[in-house]
Short mmCIF file of C-alpha atoms and ligand atoms in Angstrom, two decimals:
data_model
loop_
_atom_site.label_atom_id
_atom_site.label_comp_id
_atom_site.label_asym_id
_atom_site.label_seq_id
_atom_site.Cartn_x
_atom_site.Cartn_y
_atom_site.Cartn_z
CA MET K 1 113.74 10.39 72.64
CA VAL K 2 114.71 7.56 74.93
CA VAL K 3 115.53 7.71 78.66
CA MET K 4 118.27 5.23 79.59
CA LYS K 5 118.83 4.36 83.26
CA PHE K 6 121.98 2.54 84.36
CA GLY K 7 121.97 0.88 87.79
CA GLY K 8 124.83 0.60 90.28
CA THR K 9 126.48 -2.45 88.72
CA SER K 10 126.31 -0.80 85.28
CA VAL K 11 128.49 2.12 86.51
CA LYS K 12 130.51 0.22 89.09
CA ASP K 13 133.99 0.63 87.52
CA PRO K 14 135.76 1.96 84.41
CA ASP K 15 134.92 -1.16 82.36
CA ALA K 16 131.24 -0.85 83.21
CA ILE K 17 131.25 2.87 82.31
CA ARG K 18 132.95 2.10 78.98
CA ARG K 19 130.22 -0.45 78.25
CA LEU K 20 127.65 2.22 79.16
CA ALA K 21 129.29 4.65 76.73
CA ARG K 22 129.07 2.09 73.89
CA ILE K 23 125.41 1.41 74.68
CA VAL K 24 124.57 5.14 74.74
CA ALA K 25 126.45 5.81 71.48
CA ARG K 26 124.60 2.94 69.82
CA GLU K 27 121.23 4.28 71.01
CA GLN K 28 122.11 7.77 69.80
CA GLY K 29 122.77 6.27 66.36
CA ILE K 30 119.32 4.66 66.36
CA SER K 31 116.89 7.05 68.06
CA GLY K 32 118.77 10.33 68.47
CA VAL K 33 120.11 12.00 71.60
CA PRO K 34 119.01 10.08 74.73
CA VAL K 35 118.75 11.28 78.34
CA VAL K 36 120.85 9.19 80.74
CA VAL K 37 120.00 8.53 84.39
CA VAL K 38 122.59 6.87 86.63
CA SER K 39 122.64 5.29 90.08
CA ALA K 40 125.56 5.64 92.45
CA MET K 41 128.40 3.20 91.75
CA SER K 42 127.43 -0.15 93.29
CA GLY K 43 127.88 -0.27 97.04
CA ILE K 44 128.25 3.51 97.46
CA THR K 45 124.75 4.17 98.81
CA ASP K 46 125.29 1.44 101.41
CA GLN K 47 128.67 2.93 102.34
CA LEU K 48 127.18 6.40 102.71
CA LEU K 49 124.44 5.02 104.94
CA ASP K 50 127.11 3.15 106.94
CA ALA K 51 129.01 6.42 107.36
CA VAL K 52 125.86 8.10 108.69
CA ALA K 53 125.27 5.15 111.03
CA ALA K 54 128.88 5.44 112.27
CA VAL K 55 128.35 9.13 113.05
CA GLU K 56 125.13 8.23 114.84
CA ARG K 57 127.11 5.84 117.06
CA GLY K 58 129.66 8.60 117.69
CA ASP K 59 132.35 6.97 115.52
CA ALA K 60 133.39 9.96 113.41
CA ASP K 61 136.73 8.37 112.48
CA LEU K 62 135.09 5.39 110.83
CA ALA K 63 132.80 7.73 108.87
CA SER K 64 135.76 9.70 107.63
CA GLN K 65 137.65 6.53 106.62
CA LYS K 66 134.64 5.48 104.60
CA VAL K 67 134.58 8.81 102.78
CA THR K 68 138.27 8.40 101.92
CA VAL K 69 137.60 4.99 100.38
CA MET K 70 134.72 6.35 98.29
CA ARG K 71 136.72 9.41 97.21
CA ASP K 72 139.63 7.21 96.10
CA ARG K 73 137.37 4.89 94.16
CA HIS K 74 135.92 7.80 92.17
CA ARG K 75 139.33 9.38 91.58
CA VAL K 76 140.83 6.12 90.34
CA ALA K 77 137.85 5.61 87.99
CA ALA K 78 138.11 9.18 86.66
CA GLU K 79 141.83 8.78 86.02
CA ALA K 80 141.29 5.50 84.21
CA LEU K 81 138.46 6.84 82.03
CA LEU K 82 139.68 10.31 81.14
CA GLY K 83 142.89 11.02 79.28
CA PRO K 84 145.16 13.80 80.62
CA SER K 85 143.29 17.03 79.89
CA VAL K 86 141.93 20.19 81.45
CA GLU K 87 138.50 18.52 81.59
CA ARG K 88 139.95 15.61 83.52
CA ASP K 89 141.52 17.91 86.08
CA GLU K 90 138.26 19.81 86.41
CA VAL K 91 136.19 16.68 87.04
CA ILE K 92 138.71 15.29 89.51
CA ASP K 93 138.68 18.64 91.34
CA LEU K 94 134.91 18.71 91.38
CA LEU K 95 134.72 15.16 92.78
CA GLU K 96 137.38 15.96 95.41
CA ARG K 97 135.40 19.01 96.47
CA GLN K 98 132.24 16.98 96.67
CA TRP K 99 133.81 14.31 98.91
CA ARG K 100 135.33 17.03 101.09
CA GLU K 101 131.85 18.48 101.46
CA THR K 102 130.55 15.00 102.40
CA ALA K 103 133.26 14.66 105.05
CA ALA K 104 132.42 18.14 106.38
CA LEU K 105 128.72 17.30 106.56
CA LEU K 106 129.41 14.08 108.45
CA HIS K 107 131.79 15.92 110.75
CA ALA K 108 129.11 18.53 111.53
CA MET K 109 126.59 15.77 112.23
CA ALA K 110 129.12 14.09 114.56
CA VAL K 111 129.81 17.33 116.45
CA LEU K 112 126.12 18.04 116.86
CA ARG K 113 125.45 14.34 117.52
CA GLU K 114 122.37 14.77 115.43
CA VAL K 115 121.33 12.74 112.43
CA SER K 116 118.04 13.84 110.96
CA PRO K 117 116.30 12.36 107.90
CA ARG K 118 117.16 15.64 106.18
CA SER K 119 120.90 15.45 106.86
CA ARG K 120 120.94 11.73 106.01
CA ASP K 121 119.48 12.58 102.58
CA ALA K 122 122.10 15.30 102.06
CA VAL K 123 124.85 12.71 102.60
CA VAL K 124 123.26 9.82 100.72
CA ALA K 125 122.65 11.99 97.63
CA MET K 126 126.43 12.29 97.17
CA GLY K 127 126.60 8.86 95.51
CA GLU K 128 124.41 9.80 92.56
CA LEU K 129 125.92 13.29 92.33
CA ALA K 130 129.40 11.83 92.00
CA SER K 131 128.45 9.12 89.50
CA SER K 132 126.52 11.54 87.28
CA HIS K 133 129.51 13.90 87.03
CA LEU K 134 131.85 11.00 86.36
CA VAL K 135 129.64 9.41 83.70
CA ALA K 136 129.03 12.71 81.87
CA ALA K 137 132.79 13.35 81.69
CA ALA K 138 133.48 9.79 80.57
CA LEU K 139 130.84 9.92 77.82
CA THR K 140 132.35 13.16 76.50
CA ALA K 141 135.89 11.76 76.63
CA LEU K 142 134.73 8.62 74.82
CA GLY K 143 133.21 10.62 71.95
CA THR K 144 129.59 11.31 73.00
CA PRO K 145 129.21 14.95 74.06
CA ALA K 146 127.44 14.92 77.42
CA ARG K 147 126.69 17.22 80.31
CA CYS K 148 125.73 16.52 83.91
CA VAL K 149 122.64 18.33 85.17
CA ASP K 150 122.16 18.25 88.94
CA ALA K 151 118.99 16.17 89.40
CA ARG K 152 118.16 18.19 92.52
CA GLU K 153 117.46 21.13 90.24
CA VAL K 154 115.07 19.05 88.16
CA LEU K 155 113.20 16.53 90.28
CA VAL K 156 110.96 18.51 92.62
CA THR K 157 109.63 16.53 95.58
CA SER K 158 107.82 16.70 98.88
CA ALA K 159 109.90 17.03 102.05
CA ASP K 160 109.32 13.38 103.08
CA HIS K 161 113.01 12.64 103.48
CA GLY K 162 114.02 9.13 102.56
CA LEU K 163 110.76 8.54 100.69
CA ALA K 164 110.04 11.81 98.93
CA GLN K 165 107.02 12.11 96.64
CA PRO K 166 107.53 13.76 93.25
CA ASP K 167 105.72 16.88 92.13
CA LEU K 168 105.00 15.94 88.54
CA ALA K 169 104.02 19.33 87.20
CA SER K 170 107.01 21.21 88.65
CA THR K 171 109.37 18.44 87.53
CA ALA K 172 107.99 18.54 83.99
CA ALA K 173 108.47 22.32 83.92
CA ARG K 174 112.09 22.01 85.10
CA LEU K 175 112.79 19.29 82.53
CA HIS K 176 111.44 21.56 79.85
CA GLU K 177 113.59 24.42 81.06
CA ARG K 178 116.90 22.69 81.89
CA VAL K 179 117.07 19.41 80.03
CA ARG K 180 115.13 19.77 76.79
CA PRO K 181 117.22 22.64 75.32
CA LEU K 182 120.46 20.67 75.84
CA VAL K 183 118.99 17.61 74.16
CA THR K 184 117.81 19.73 71.25
CA ALA K 185 121.35 21.09 70.95
CA GLY K 186 122.68 17.52 70.62
CA THR K 187 124.04 17.02 74.16
CA VAL K 188 123.39 13.89 76.16
CA VAL K 189 122.15 15.00 79.59
CA VAL K 190 123.26 12.83 82.50
CA LEU K 191 121.20 13.03 85.69
CA GLY K 192 121.61 11.20 88.98
CA GLY K 193 118.63 9.01 89.81
CA PHE K 194 117.16 8.64 93.30
CA ILE K 195 117.76 12.27 94.33
CA GLY K 196 115.67 15.40 94.18
CA ALA K 197 114.96 18.52 96.18
CA THR K 198 111.99 20.32 97.65
CA ALA K 199 110.72 23.46 95.91
CA SER K 200 112.92 25.46 98.27
CA GLY K 201 116.01 23.42 97.35
CA VAL K 202 116.47 21.00 100.27
CA THR K 203 117.95 17.68 99.08
CA THR K 204 115.67 14.63 99.23
CA THR K 205 115.78 10.97 98.13
CA LEU K 206 113.09 8.70 96.71
CA GLY K 207 113.78 5.52 98.70
CA ARG K 208 116.17 2.62 98.03
CA GLY K 209 116.28 1.55 94.41
CA GLY K 210 114.65 4.85 93.45
CA SER K 211 116.75 5.57 90.36
CA ASP K 212 114.32 3.47 88.30
CA TYR K 213 111.54 5.75 89.54
CA SER K 214 113.56 8.88 88.59
CA ALA K 215 114.03 7.46 85.10
CA SER K 216 110.34 6.93 84.59
CA LEU K 217 109.48 10.36 86.05
CA PHE K 218 111.94 11.96 83.62
CA GLY K 219 110.63 9.77 80.81
CA ALA K 220 107.05 10.84 81.50
CA GLY K 221 108.00 14.52 81.93
CA LEU K 222 109.90 14.52 78.63
CA ARG K 223 107.26 12.40 76.85
CA ALA K 224 109.97 9.91 75.95
CA ALA K 225 109.32 7.19 73.39
CA GLU K 226 110.79 4.55 75.70
CA ILE K 227 112.32 4.12 79.18
CA GLN K 228 115.22 1.67 79.30
CA ILE K 229 116.36 0.20 82.63
CA TRP K 230 119.88 -1.20 82.13
CA THR K 231 120.89 -3.66 84.84
CA ASP K 232 122.86 -6.87 85.46
CA VAL K 233 120.33 -9.53 84.40
CA ASP K 234 118.69 -10.38 81.06
CA GLY K 235 115.40 -8.66 81.90
CA MET K 236 112.58 -9.37 84.32
CA LEU K 237 112.99 -13.06 85.12
CA THR K 238 110.22 -15.52 85.99
CA ALA K 239 111.52 -15.37 89.59
CA ASP K 240 114.30 -13.89 91.69
CA PRO K 241 117.40 -15.73 90.40
CA ARG K 242 118.88 -15.70 93.90
CA VAL K 243 115.93 -17.76 95.13
CA VAL K 244 114.91 -19.95 92.19
CA HIS K 245 117.39 -21.87 90.11
CA GLY K 246 116.52 -21.79 86.41
CA ALA K 247 114.46 -18.58 86.35
CA ARG K 248 114.18 -17.42 82.74
CA PRO K 249 113.83 -13.95 81.21
CA LEU K 250 110.36 -12.81 80.18
CA PRO K 251 110.22 -11.27 76.70
CA SER K 252 107.12 -9.25 77.53
CA LEU K 253 105.02 -8.25 80.49
CA SER K 254 101.99 -6.05 81.08
CA PHE K 255 102.29 -2.83 83.11
CA ALA K 256 99.99 -4.39 85.71
CA GLU K 257 102.02 -7.60 85.99
CA ALA K 258 105.29 -5.67 86.25
CA SER K 259 103.84 -3.48 89.01
CA GLU K 260 102.68 -6.51 91.00
CA LEU K 261 106.04 -8.27 90.65
CA ALA K 262 107.95 -5.13 91.64
CA TYR K 263 105.62 -4.35 94.54
CA PHE K 264 105.93 -7.89 95.91
CA GLY K 265 109.71 -8.01 95.80
CA ALA K 266 111.21 -8.23 92.28
CA LYS K 267 114.09 -5.89 93.06
CA VAL K 268 115.02 -5.39 89.42
CA LEU K 269 112.34 -2.68 89.20
CA HIS K 270 111.44 -0.10 91.88
CA PRO K 271 107.70 -0.55 92.63
CA SER K 272 106.82 3.03 91.67
CA THR K 273 108.53 2.88 88.27
CA ILE K 274 105.57 1.78 86.25
CA ALA K 275 102.98 4.38 87.29
CA PRO K 276 104.40 7.41 85.41
CA ALA K 277 104.98 5.24 82.34
CA VAL K 278 101.43 3.88 82.39
CA ALA K 279 99.94 7.35 82.57
CA ASP K 280 101.57 8.21 79.24
CA GLY K 281 101.66 4.70 77.74
CA ILE K 282 105.47 4.74 77.52
CA PRO K 283 107.01 1.26 77.09
CA VAL K 284 109.58 0.28 79.74
CA LYS K 285 112.39 -2.09 78.78
CA ILE K 286 114.67 -3.99 81.16
CA LEU K 287 118.04 -4.74 79.57
CA ASN K 288 121.39 -6.26 80.51
CA SER K 289 124.33 -3.83 80.26
CA HIS K 290 126.74 -6.79 80.19
CA ARG K 291 124.90 -8.30 77.20
CA PRO K 292 123.34 -5.43 75.24
CA GLU K 293 122.53 -7.75 72.33
CA VAL K 294 119.95 -9.67 74.44
CA PRO K 295 116.41 -8.36 73.73
CA GLY K 296 115.45 -8.07 77.44
CA THR K 297 111.91 -7.53 78.69
CA THR K 298 109.44 -5.09 77.18
CA ILE K 299 106.67 -3.85 79.46
CA THR K 300 103.58 -2.46 77.73
CA ALA K 301 99.85 -2.11 78.36
CA ALA K 302 98.66 -5.29 76.65
CA PRO K 303 101.36 -7.70 75.48
CA PRO K 304 100.47 -11.17 74.15
CA LEU K 305 99.59 -13.73 76.83
CA PRO K 306 102.54 -15.93 77.74
CA GLU K 307 102.43 -19.69 77.10
CA ALA K 308 103.03 -20.57 80.74
CA PRO K 309 100.07 -20.32 83.16
CA LEU K 310 101.86 -17.84 85.44
CA THR K 311 103.96 -14.94 84.21
CA GLY K 312 106.28 -14.83 87.20
CA LEU K 313 106.81 -15.07 90.95
CA ALA K 314 108.04 -12.57 93.47
CA CYS K 315 108.83 -12.95 97.13
CA LYS K 316 109.69 -11.00 100.25
CA ARG K 317 111.46 -12.34 103.30
CA ASP K 318 111.41 -11.08 106.89
CA ILE K 319 107.72 -10.42 106.85
CA THR K 320 105.82 -10.06 110.12
CA VAL K 321 102.23 -11.28 110.46
CA ILE K 322 100.01 -9.52 112.97
CA ASP K 323 96.82 -11.33 113.99
CA ILE K 324 94.09 -9.16 115.44
CA ARG K 325 91.12 -10.88 117.05
CA SER K 326 88.06 -9.37 118.61
CA THR K 327 84.44 -10.35 119.02
CA MET K 328 83.71 -6.63 118.56
CA MET K 329 84.36 -7.26 114.89
CA LEU K 330 81.29 -9.42 114.55
CA ALA K 331 78.75 -7.55 112.45
CA ALA K 332 80.22 -4.22 113.60
CA TYR K 333 81.24 -1.35 111.45
CA GLY K 334 84.15 0.95 112.23
CA PHE K 335 86.39 -1.86 113.51
CA MET K 336 88.65 -1.92 110.45
CA ARG K 337 89.00 1.83 110.61
CA ARG K 338 90.33 1.53 114.16
CA VAL K 339 92.78 -1.14 113.06
CA PHE K 340 94.11 0.84 110.12
CA GLU K 341 94.32 4.06 112.09
CA VAL K 342 96.95 2.36 114.23
CA PHE K 343 99.10 1.51 111.19
CA GLU K 344 98.61 5.01 109.84
CA ARG K 345 99.61 6.55 113.18
CA TYR K 346 102.98 4.79 113.00
CA ARG K 347 103.40 5.28 109.25
CA THR K 348 103.72 1.56 108.66
CA SER K 349 102.49 0.24 105.35
CA VAL K 350 100.60 -2.98 105.11
CA ASP K 351 101.19 -5.56 102.34
CA VAL K 352 98.62 -8.34 102.63
CA ILE K 353 95.36 -8.46 104.55
CA THR K 354 92.99 -11.37 105.14
CA THR K 355 89.90 -11.38 107.31
CA SER K 356 87.55 -13.87 108.88
CA GLU K 357 84.53 -13.28 111.07
CA VAL K 358 86.40 -12.31 114.20
CA SER K 359 89.98 -11.83 113.09
CA VAL K 360 92.14 -9.86 110.70
CA SER K 361 95.65 -10.87 109.67
CA ILE K 362 97.96 -8.22 108.34
CA THR K 363 101.54 -8.41 107.08
CA ILE K 364 104.11 -5.67 107.44
CA GLU K 365 107.71 -5.38 106.33
CA ASP K 366 108.84 -2.42 108.42
CA ARG K 367 109.08 -3.58 112.05
CA ARG K 368 110.35 -0.33 113.52
CA ALA K 369 107.09 0.60 115.20
CA ILE K 370 105.93 -2.93 116.03
CA ASP K 371 105.87 -2.45 119.81
CA ASP K 372 103.77 0.71 119.54
CA ILE K 373 101.44 -0.91 117.02
CA VAL K 374 100.87 -3.98 119.21
CA ARG K 375 100.28 -1.83 122.28
CA ASP K 376 97.69 0.35 120.54
CA LEU K 377 95.91 -2.61 118.93
CA SER K 378 95.85 -4.42 122.27
CA ALA K 379 93.66 -1.65 123.65
CA PHE K 380 90.72 -3.10 121.72
CA ALA K 381 91.71 -6.59 120.49
CA GLU K 382 93.80 -9.66 121.16
CA VAL K 383 97.02 -9.41 119.20
CA GLY K 384 99.48 -12.10 118.08
CA VAL K 385 102.73 -11.52 116.21
CA GLU K 386 104.62 -14.03 114.06
CA THR K 387 108.03 -13.15 112.66
CA GLU K 388 110.32 -14.80 110.09
CA MET K 389 107.50 -15.22 107.63
CA ALA K 390 107.72 -14.86 103.87
CA LEU K 391 105.37 -13.74 101.19
CA LEU K 392 105.16 -15.55 97.86
CA CYS K 393 103.30 -13.81 95.10
CA ALA K 394 102.28 -15.51 91.86
CA VAL K 395 101.49 -13.09 89.04
CA GLY K 396 99.85 -13.54 85.67
CA GLU K 397 97.04 -12.22 83.51
CA ARG K 398 95.83 -15.81 83.17
CA LEU K 399 94.87 -15.85 86.87
CA ARG K 400 92.18 -13.39 85.93
CA LEU K 401 91.07 -15.30 82.84
CA GLU K 402 91.21 -18.97 83.89
CA PRO K 403 88.96 -19.78 86.83
CA GLY K 404 90.71 -22.98 88.03
CA LEU K 405 94.28 -21.71 87.88
CA ALA K 406 94.48 -20.16 91.36
CA ALA K 407 93.11 -23.38 92.88
CA ARG K 408 95.71 -25.45 90.99
CA VAL K 409 98.54 -23.19 92.23
CA LEU K 410 97.30 -23.61 95.80
CA GLY K 411 96.98 -27.36 95.19
CA ALA K 412 100.66 -27.49 94.25
CA LEU K 413 101.41 -25.97 97.66
CA ASP K 414 99.37 -28.55 99.60
CA GLU K 415 102.37 -29.72 101.64
CA PHE K 416 103.28 -26.25 102.82
CA PRO K 417 101.90 -24.59 105.97
CA LEU K 418 100.22 -21.56 104.40
CA ARG K 419 99.33 -18.88 106.97
CA MET K 420 97.47 -16.49 104.71
CA VAL K 421 96.08 -16.65 101.17
CA SER K 422 94.92 -13.61 99.29
CA GLN K 423 93.65 -12.73 95.86
CA ALA K 424 92.60 -9.15 95.35
CA GLY K 425 89.91 -7.80 93.08
CA ALA K 426 92.15 -7.36 90.05
CA ARG K 427 92.98 -11.08 90.41
CA ARG K 428 96.28 -10.82 88.59
CA ASN K 429 98.06 -12.10 91.63
CA LEU K 430 97.71 -14.84 94.16
CA THR K 431 99.66 -14.18 97.34
CA VAL K 432 100.42 -16.64 100.11
CA VAL K 433 102.24 -16.10 103.39
CA LEU K 434 104.23 -18.97 104.89
CA PRO K 435 107.13 -19.51 107.28
CA GLN K 436 110.35 -18.26 105.74
CA ALA K 437 112.04 -21.65 106.09
CA HIS K 438 109.64 -23.04 103.44
CA LEU K 439 109.96 -20.20 100.96
CA GLN K 440 112.65 -21.56 98.67
CA ALA K 441 111.00 -24.98 98.27
CA ALA K 442 107.56 -23.42 97.71
CA MET K 443 108.95 -21.03 95.07
CA ALA K 444 110.72 -23.90 93.29
CA ARG K 445 107.54 -25.98 93.25
CA VAL K 446 105.28 -23.27 91.79
CA HIS K 447 107.98 -22.11 89.38
CA GLU K 448 108.58 -25.55 87.97
CA ARG K 449 104.89 -26.33 87.50
CA PHE K 450 103.51 -23.02 86.33
CA CYS K 451 106.22 -20.65 85.07
CA LEU K 452 108.25 -22.61 82.56
CA GLU K 453 105.84 -23.89 79.95
CA ALA K 454 102.21 -24.69 79.29
CA GLU K 455 100.75 -27.03 81.93
CA PRO K 456 100.79 -30.67 80.88
CA ALA K 457 97.44 -31.75 79.37
CA GLY K 458 94.95 -33.05 81.91
CA VAL K 459 96.30 -31.10 84.87
CA GLY K 460 93.67 -28.46 84.51
CA ALA K 461 90.80 -30.94 84.02
P1 LIG T 1 120.47 -2.10 89.58
O1 LIG T 1 121.68 -1.81 90.41
O2 LIG T 1 120.77 -2.23 88.13
O3 LIG T 1 119.32 -1.20 89.87
P2 LIG T 1 119.28 -4.13 91.25
O4 LIG T 1 120.24 -4.89 92.08
O5 LIG T 1 118.46 -3.07 91.90
O6 LIG T 1 120.05 -3.58 89.99
O7 LIG T 1 118.26 -5.15 90.55
C1 LIG T 1 118.76 -6.22 89.79
C2 LIG T 1 118.73 -7.50 90.61
O8 LIG T 1 117.37 -7.81 90.96
C3 LIG T 1 119.18 -8.73 89.87
O9 LIG T 1 120.58 -8.87 89.91
C4 LIG T 1 118.45 -9.86 90.60
O10 LIG T 1 119.28 -10.47 91.54
C5 LIG T 1 117.33 -9.16 91.36
N1 LIG T 1 115.99 -9.71 91.04
C6 LIG T 1 115.05 -10.05 91.94
N2 LIG T 1 113.95 -10.50 91.36
C7 LIG T 1 114.17 -10.45 90.03
C8 LIG T 1 113.41 -10.81 88.87
N3 LIG T 1 112.16 -11.30 88.95
N4 LIG T 1 113.97 -10.62 87.66
C9 LIG T 1 115.21 -10.11 87.54
N5 LIG T 1 116.00 -9.78 88.59
C10 LIG T 1 115.49 -9.94 89.82
N1 LIG T 2 121.69 4.25 94.74
C1 LIG T 2 120.36 4.07 95.27
C2 LIG T 2 120.28 2.77 96.03
O1 LIG T 2 121.26 2.05 96.12
C3 LIG T 2 119.29 4.18 94.21
C4 LIG T 2 119.33 3.12 93.12
O2 LIG T 2 120.33 2.43 92.98
O3 LIG T 2 118.34 3.00 92.39
O4 LIG T 2 119.25 2.47 96.58
MG1 LIG T 3 117.82 -1.13 91.37
#
């Protein structure tokens, strides 16, 4: 069995959902009944978050206008996709009820003037709930019998709202109970990605872009033969196409390379997606729902080495560098623990770390607690903060195998003011931090020299 996940742009309107239905029917003809995971229609999660933000500012009217727009968009799509029938009326009713419930929730939050992570999750989950009902009805109407199963009854998570952690064993048990029998009976099950619930039934979400993660959790729990991530590009590309002109699709990638690229910013794959697949050795494919005939990218444990020296590049903008200096660090133990305790206290995750004798540099993406972090660090060290920095990460198995490659990549960046350079133990990536203004040019330089083809002879000598 195959798990097929369709992202926001692949369910964004009736045409996209018709394409999805053709892709699912084709897969059913090849490998049997698949399980389908869908994101909210593109833009909906942002609009739901905007509605919550409006309520937070006390603007209940704006929130309610936003719900009306979302409700209309789903109704129009349902009417376009489903012919006049009892089923159509039922789905339209169900969606109407759901959007009324969303409006009521937002209204209650406005009255109480209280937005908690828990209530935010309850609202944001509506996007995937609506799309999964719509897609299941559309599949059935277009000739592939399908049924929506509420993902909150399947994906069991911790109560960390906004970034919930899955409970693998309970989720596998629920899949076995609620999804497997339908599949065996020949029904395509459609689940919303990104959403789950605690063991006691409180709605949670997995973090932005988390539908990919849901798909791989379901794939692992069902012991699927393959996890397909259907999106709007031809696979994992050598670099973010919005940053580098001429990025090309990668036919294959190792689990480790894909994880590094996703972790360091390749938005096409949620960074947690690979872990459940690795544990069970399930191949992950990234495919283009606009061009299903394109082979896409296959991610497996040990694919053949690519021709080019580097497999791909990833980047993150709006990075903050924190420099921590103290002579206490010299030959002392326990200093790093004090540093990291501060980041832990404010639940801020750290991306890149470099150290010298008396200083540590750390990058963070989430600036929400920056003032508290700087204050606490200042109690025992000198602290400097630099904003508007970017992180460029070069990834490839060859970095591990060819000793001079990392040095050559750095050599190609000799004109750029690099603030940090890091290569971790696994040595599949080389990460540099530089001012954001230089990112695009630095990406273009490394991409052109190392990602397109084998290096010209003599360069490595
Ligand atoms: P979906 O809605 O299908 O989940 P996303 O917008 O989350 O799609 O991810 C797809 C987008 O990721 C692409 O349109 C592309 O702009 C961006 N992207 C960033 N880095 C890469 C990369 N290395 N390869 C492919 N796409 C990338
Ligand atoms: N709809 C969610 C988001 O926009 C999850 C996803 O698309 O993967 O973040
Ligand atoms: Mg995505």
